[in-house]
PDB file of C-alpha atoms in Angstrom:
ATOM      1  CA  MET I   1      97.820 100.262 118.397  1.00  0.00           C
ATOM      2  CA  GLU I   2      99.061 103.336 117.005  1.00  0.00           C
ATOM      3  CA  ARG I   3     102.506 104.372 116.307  1.00  0.00           C
ATOM      4  CA  ALA I   4     103.432 108.092 115.650  1.00  0.00           C
ATOM      5  CA  GLN I   5     106.707 109.587 114.097  1.00  0.00           C
ATOM      6  CA  VAL I   6     107.539 106.211 112.375  1.00  0.00           C
ATOM      7  CA  VAL I   7     107.397 107.286 108.893  1.00  0.00           C
ATOM      8  CA  THR I   8     106.629 110.555 107.070  1.00  0.00           C
ATOM      9  CA  LEU I   9     104.604 111.747 103.694  1.00  0.00           C
ATOM     10  CA  LYS I  10     106.543 114.441 102.028  1.00  0.00           C
ATOM     11  CA  GLY I  11     108.222 115.197 105.409  1.00  0.00           C
ATOM     12  CA  LYS I  12     104.925 115.260 107.492  1.00  0.00           C
ATOM     13  CA  PRO I  13     104.707 112.733 110.037  1.00  0.00           C
ATOM     14  CA  ILE I  14     102.108 109.999 109.650  1.00  0.00           C
ATOM     15  CA  THR I  15     100.557 107.650 112.011  1.00  0.00           C
ATOM     16  CA  LEU I  16     100.706 103.853 111.441  1.00  0.00           C
ATOM     17  CA  ILE I  17      98.515 101.447 112.705  1.00  0.00           C
ATOM     18  CA  GLY I  18      99.302  97.896 114.226  1.00  0.00           C
ATOM     19  CA  PRO I  19     102.282  96.340 115.609  1.00  0.00           C
ATOM     20  CA  GLU I  20     106.073  96.973 114.893  1.00  0.00           C
ATOM     21  CA  LEU I  21     107.112  93.942 113.531  1.00  0.00           C
ATOM     22  CA  THR I  22     110.868  92.683 114.101  1.00  0.00           C
ATOM     23  CA  VAL I  23     113.107  90.359 112.216  1.00  0.00           C
ATOM     24  CA  GLY I  24     112.569  86.863 113.871  1.00  0.00           C
ATOM     25  CA  ASP I  25     108.850  87.483 114.474  1.00  0.00           C
ATOM     26  CA  PHE I  26     106.265  85.021 113.181  1.00  0.00           C
ATOM     27  CA  ALA I  27     104.547  86.468 110.229  1.00  0.00           C
ATOM     28  CA  PRO I  28     100.883  87.655 110.820  1.00  0.00           C
ATOM     29  CA  ASP I  29      98.194  85.959 108.807  1.00  0.00           C
ATOM     30  CA  PHE I  30      96.153  88.458 106.537  1.00  0.00           C
ATOM     31  CA  GLN I  31      93.160  88.399 104.053  1.00  0.00           C
ATOM     32  CA  VAL I  32      93.615  90.181 101.054  1.00  0.00           C
ATOM     33  CA  VAL I  33      91.917  90.090  97.694  1.00  0.00           C
ATOM     34  CA  ALA I  34      93.219  88.895  94.352  1.00  0.00           C
ATOM     35  CA  GLN I  35      93.092  91.199  91.415  1.00  0.00           C
ATOM     36  CA  ALA I  36      89.984  90.896  89.336  1.00  0.00           C
ATOM     37  CA  SER I  37      88.905  92.017  85.903  1.00  0.00           C
ATOM     38  CA  LEU I  38      85.550  93.133  84.786  1.00  0.00           C
ATOM     39  CA  VAL I  39      85.023  89.776  83.065  1.00  0.00           C
ATOM     40  CA  ASP I  40      86.337  87.634  86.154  1.00  0.00           C
ATOM     41  CA  GLU I  41      84.671  89.427  89.402  1.00  0.00           C
ATOM     42  CA  GLU I  42      85.752  86.265  91.548  1.00  0.00           C
ATOM     43  CA  MET I  43      88.050  88.504  93.800  1.00  0.00           C
ATOM     44  CA  LYS I  44      89.270  85.652  95.755  1.00  0.00           C
ATOM     45  CA  ILE I  45      90.326  85.848  99.216  1.00  0.00           C
ATOM     46  CA  MET I  46      93.988  85.133  99.885  1.00  0.00           C
ATOM     47  CA  SER I  47      96.052  84.537 103.087  1.00  0.00           C
ATOM     48  CA  LEU I  48      99.513  83.738 104.233  1.00  0.00           C
ATOM     49  CA  ASN I  49      98.416  80.083 103.756  1.00  0.00           C
ATOM     50  CA  ASP I  50      98.113  80.373 100.184  1.00  0.00           C
ATOM     51  CA  PHE I  51     102.327  80.963 100.126  1.00  0.00           C
ATOM     52  CA  ALA I  52     103.035  77.857 102.273  1.00  0.00           C
ATOM     53  CA  GLY I  53     106.321  76.463 101.768  1.00  0.00           C
ATOM     54  CA  LYS I  54     107.451  79.349  99.856  1.00  0.00           C
ATOM     55  CA  ILE I  55     109.944  82.078 100.545  1.00  0.00           C
ATOM     56  CA  LYS I  56     107.886  85.372 100.552  1.00  0.00           C
ATOM     57  CA  VAL I  57     109.138  88.564  99.229  1.00  0.00           C
ATOM     58  CA  ILE I  58     106.361  91.184 100.227  1.00  0.00           C
ATOM     59  CA  SER I  59     106.383  94.651  98.521  1.00  0.00           C
ATOM     60  CA  VAL I  60     104.018  97.040 100.135  1.00  0.00           C
ATOM     61  CA  THR I  61     103.012 100.088  98.017  1.00  0.00           C
ATOM     62  CA  PRO I  62     100.542 102.971  98.812  1.00  0.00           C
ATOM     63  CA  SER I  63      99.251 103.068  95.096  1.00  0.00           C
ATOM     64  CA  LEU I  64     100.488 101.575  92.019  1.00  0.00           C
ATOM     65  CA  ASP I  65      99.187 104.441  90.139  1.00  0.00           C
ATOM     66  CA  THR I  66     102.058 106.652  91.390  1.00  0.00           C
ATOM     67  CA  PRO I  67     105.588 106.793  89.966  1.00  0.00           C
ATOM     68  CA  VAL I  68     107.619 105.277  92.742  1.00  0.00           C
ATOM     69  CA  CYS I  69     105.030 102.570  93.289  1.00  0.00           C
ATOM     70  CA  ASP I  70     105.043 101.721  89.711  1.00  0.00           C
ATOM     71  CA  LEU I  71     108.915 101.617  89.699  1.00  0.00           C
ATOM     72  CA  GLN I  72     108.834  99.427  92.739  1.00  0.00           C
ATOM     73  CA  ILE I  73     106.566  96.771  91.511  1.00  0.00           C
ATOM     74  CA  HIS I  74     108.428  96.672  87.964  1.00  0.00           C
ATOM     75  CA  ASN I  75     111.811  96.314  89.622  1.00  0.00           C
ATOM     76  CA  PHE I  76     110.560  93.374  91.661  1.00  0.00           C
ATOM     77  CA  ASN I  77     108.542  91.923  88.708  1.00  0.00           C
ATOM     78  CA  GLU I  78     111.955  92.161  86.560  1.00  0.00           C
ATOM     79  CA  GLU I  79     114.194  90.426  89.587  1.00  0.00           C
ATOM     80  CA  ALA I  80     111.328  87.828  90.010  1.00  0.00           C
ATOM     81  CA  SER I  81     112.236  85.927  86.845  1.00  0.00           C
ATOM     82  CA  THR I  82     115.797  85.223  88.295  1.00  0.00           C
ATOM     83  CA  PHE I  83     114.344  83.656  91.546  1.00  0.00           C
ATOM     84  CA  PRO I  84     113.960  80.065  92.249  1.00  0.00           C
ATOM     85  CA  ASP I  85     110.302  78.759  92.001  1.00  0.00           C
ATOM     86  CA  ASP I  86     110.003  78.344  95.715  1.00  0.00           C
ATOM     87  CA  VAL I  87     109.904  82.306  95.995  1.00  0.00           C
ATOM     88  CA  ALA I  88     106.954  83.897  95.700  1.00  0.00           C
ATOM     89  CA  VAL I  89     106.915  87.710  94.944  1.00  0.00           C
ATOM     90  CA  ILE I  90     103.737  89.538  96.242  1.00  0.00           C
ATOM     91  CA  ASN I  91     103.046  93.318  96.098  1.00  0.00           C
ATOM     92  CA  ILE I  92      99.990  94.491  98.400  1.00  0.00           C
ATOM     93  CA  SER I  93      98.287  97.825  98.199  1.00  0.00           C
ATOM     94  CA  MET I  94      95.022  99.375  99.127  1.00  0.00           C
ATOM     95  CA  ASP I  95      94.104  99.614  95.312  1.00  0.00           C
ATOM     96  CA  LEU I  96      91.033  98.205  94.012  1.00  0.00           C
ATOM     97  CA  PRO I  97      91.203  94.608  92.594  1.00  0.00           C
ATOM     98  CA  PHE I  98      90.015  95.999  89.330  1.00  0.00           C
ATOM     99  CA  ALA I  99      92.577  98.736  89.406  1.00  0.00           C
ATOM    100  CA  ILE I 100      95.473  96.362  90.072  1.00  0.00           C
ATOM    101  CA  HIS I 101      94.257  94.180  87.257  1.00  0.00           C
ATOM    102  CA  ARG I 102      94.158  96.961  84.718  1.00  0.00           C
ATOM    103  CA  PHE I 103      97.716  98.225  86.076  1.00  0.00           C
ATOM    104  CA  CYS I 104      99.181  94.677  85.736  1.00  0.00           C
ATOM    105  CA  ALA I 105      97.723  94.092  82.453  1.00  0.00           C
ATOM    106  CA  THR I 106      98.748  97.374  80.848  1.00  0.00           C
ATOM    107  CA  SER I 107     102.397  97.343  82.382  1.00  0.00           C
ATOM    108  CA  GLY I 108     103.367  93.671  81.915  1.00  0.00           C
ATOM    109  CA  ILE I 109     103.426  92.556  85.439  1.00  0.00           C
ATOM    110  CA  ASP I 110     103.236  89.052  85.044  1.00  0.00           C
ATOM    111  CA  LYS I 111     105.740  87.733  87.705  1.00  0.00           C
ATOM    112  CA  VAL I 112     104.397  89.566  90.905  1.00  0.00           C
ATOM    113  CA  ILE I 113     101.249  88.422  92.586  1.00  0.00           C
ATOM    114  CA  ALA I 114      99.620  91.857  93.063  1.00  0.00           C
ATOM    115  CA  LEU I 115      96.925  92.023  95.866  1.00  0.00           C
ATOM    116  CA  SER I 116      94.530  94.318  97.236  1.00  0.00           C
ATOM    117  CA  ASP I 117      94.255  94.926 101.066  1.00  0.00           C
ATOM    118  CA  TYR I 118      91.128  97.374 100.337  1.00  0.00           C
ATOM    119  CA  ARG I 119      88.494  95.139 101.695  1.00  0.00           C
ATOM    120  CA  PHE I 120      89.672  94.119 105.198  1.00  0.00           C
ATOM    121  CA  ALA I 121      92.820  96.264 105.815  1.00  0.00           C
ATOM    122  CA  SER I 122      94.144  93.239 107.673  1.00  0.00           C
ATOM    123  CA  PHE I 123      97.586  92.999 106.205  1.00  0.00           C
ATOM    124  CA  GLY I 124      97.968  96.762 106.945  1.00  0.00           C
ATOM    125  CA  THR I 125      96.963  96.423 110.375  1.00  0.00           C
ATOM    126  CA  ASN I 126      98.444  92.984 111.248  1.00  0.00           C
ATOM    127  CA  TRP I 127     101.764  94.065 109.865  1.00  0.00           C
ATOM    128  CA  GLY I 128     101.766  97.785 111.325  1.00  0.00           C
ATOM    129  CA  VAL I 129     101.864  99.421 107.809  1.00  0.00           C
ATOM    130  CA  LEU I 130      98.333 101.027 107.625  1.00  0.00           C
ATOM    131  CA  ILE I 131      98.294 104.793 107.411  1.00  0.00           C
ATOM    132  CA  LYS I 132      95.827 106.074 109.703  1.00  0.00           C
ATOM    133  CA  GLU I 133      95.273 109.319 108.065  1.00  0.00           C
ATOM    134  CA  LEU I 134      94.917 108.004 104.431  1.00  0.00           C
ATOM    135  CA  ARG I 135      93.802 104.443 104.972  1.00  0.00           C
ATOM    136  CA  LEU I 136      96.649 103.555 102.626  1.00  0.00           C
ATOM    137  CA  LEU I 137      99.655 101.320 103.142  1.00  0.00           C
ATOM    138  CA  THR I 138     103.128 102.778 103.988  1.00  0.00           C
ATOM    139  CA  ARG I 139     105.962 101.727 101.732  1.00  0.00           C
ATOM    140  CA  ALA I 140     107.633  98.497 103.061  1.00  0.00           C
ATOM    141  CA  LEU I 141     109.418  95.438 102.148  1.00  0.00           C
ATOM    142  CA  PHE I 142     109.402  92.095 104.240  1.00  0.00           C
ATOM    143  CA  ILE I 143     111.028  88.982 103.460  1.00  0.00           C
ATOM    144  CA  VAL I 144     109.412  85.784 105.056  1.00  0.00           C
ATOM    145  CA  ASP I 145     110.986  82.417 105.043  1.00  0.00           C
ATOM    146  CA  LYS I 146     109.259  78.982 104.210  1.00  0.00           C
ATOM    147  CA  GLU I 147     108.394  78.552 108.065  1.00  0.00           C
ATOM    148  CA  ASN I 148     106.894  82.098 107.984  1.00  0.00           C
ATOM    149  CA  VAL I 149     109.585  83.799 110.128  1.00  0.00           C
ATOM    150  CA  ILE I 150     110.368  87.376 109.187  1.00  0.00           C
ATOM    151  CA  GLN I 151     113.890  87.528 107.982  1.00  0.00           C
ATOM    152  CA  TYR I 152     114.043  91.062 106.537  1.00  0.00           C
ATOM    153  CA  ILE I 153     112.103  94.274 107.127  1.00  0.00           C
ATOM    154  CA  GLU I 154     112.311  97.817 105.704  1.00  0.00           C
ATOM    155  CA  ILE I 155     109.643 100.432 106.463  1.00  0.00           C
ATOM    156  CA  VAL I 156     110.715 103.267 103.967  1.00  0.00           C
ATOM    157  CA  PRO I 157     111.240 106.505 106.404  1.00  0.00           C
ATOM    158  CA  ASP I 158     109.310 108.648 103.677  1.00  0.00           C
ATOM    159  CA  THR I 159     106.480 107.071 101.947  1.00  0.00           C
ATOM    160  CA  THR I 160     107.421 109.077  98.818  1.00  0.00           C
ATOM    161  CA  GLN I 161     110.964 107.488  98.646  1.00  0.00           C
ATOM    162  CA  ALA I 162     111.769 104.038  97.053  1.00  0.00           C
ATOM    163  CA  PRO I 163     113.046 101.330  99.513  1.00  0.00           C
ATOM    164  CA  ASP I 164     116.771 100.011  99.198  1.00  0.00           C
ATOM    165  CA  TYR I 165     116.341  97.138  96.472  1.00  0.00           C
ATOM    166  CA  GLU I 166     119.973  96.234  96.701  1.00  0.00           C
ATOM    167  CA  ARG I 167     119.870  95.458 100.374  1.00  0.00           C
ATOM    168  CA  ALA I 168     116.543  93.681 100.038  1.00  0.00           C
ATOM    169  CA  LEU I 169     117.822  91.556  97.220  1.00  0.00           C
ATOM    170  CA  ASN I 170     121.280  90.686  99.019  1.00  0.00           C
ATOM    171  CA  ALA I 171     118.947  89.725 101.997  1.00  0.00           C
ATOM    172  CA  LEU I 172     116.795  87.486  99.781  1.00  0.00           C
ATOM    173  CA  LYS I 173     119.798  85.829  98.038  1.00  0.00           C
ATOM    174  CA  GLN I 174     121.440  84.897 101.430  1.00  0.00           C
ATOM    175  CA  LEU I 175     118.115  83.432 102.604  1.00  0.00           C
ATOM    176  CA  ILE I 176     117.952  81.380  99.431  1.00  0.00           C
ATOM    177  CA  HIS I 177     121.454  80.167  99.961  1.00  0.00           C
ATOM    178  CA  ASN I 178     120.594  79.220 103.621  1.00  0.00           C
ATOM    179  CA  GLU I 179     117.389  77.411 102.747  1.00  0.00           C
TER     180      GLU I 179
END
């Protein structure tokens, strides 16, 4: 499924591949690759089940090596230290697992679980955030409860802009309070 006119890149319309998810939908499964170093080349495959029983904050970025993506993962890394243990903060991009490892190691990212969708593009396709023209993920935020029901969605209108952190964090705080 292709969806045009949903988001732009610097004002130019781009096409998203996958369904338009809504709050209340069950979170689709995915297969992504954990970050890896040149010493540890395991590149473990992870899925939604790896976060069972947790609230999931899923930060989606096009590439960590860009200023807005860097800011996004840093903001969530800083906030993650204030969340209860049953909240998993995840960042998913199309960056290679080695690049993610390098970025996290040099940037002090230690609270966000940074994952790569490069191999299968199953997160992007299943969650409707894969940019057809670039094979990158569009900028988005999802909050998923412990039962894997989507409670919050923000697909950022222009992929070069930052998400609404305050709105997302307020939604997360409300969900934590209600759990």
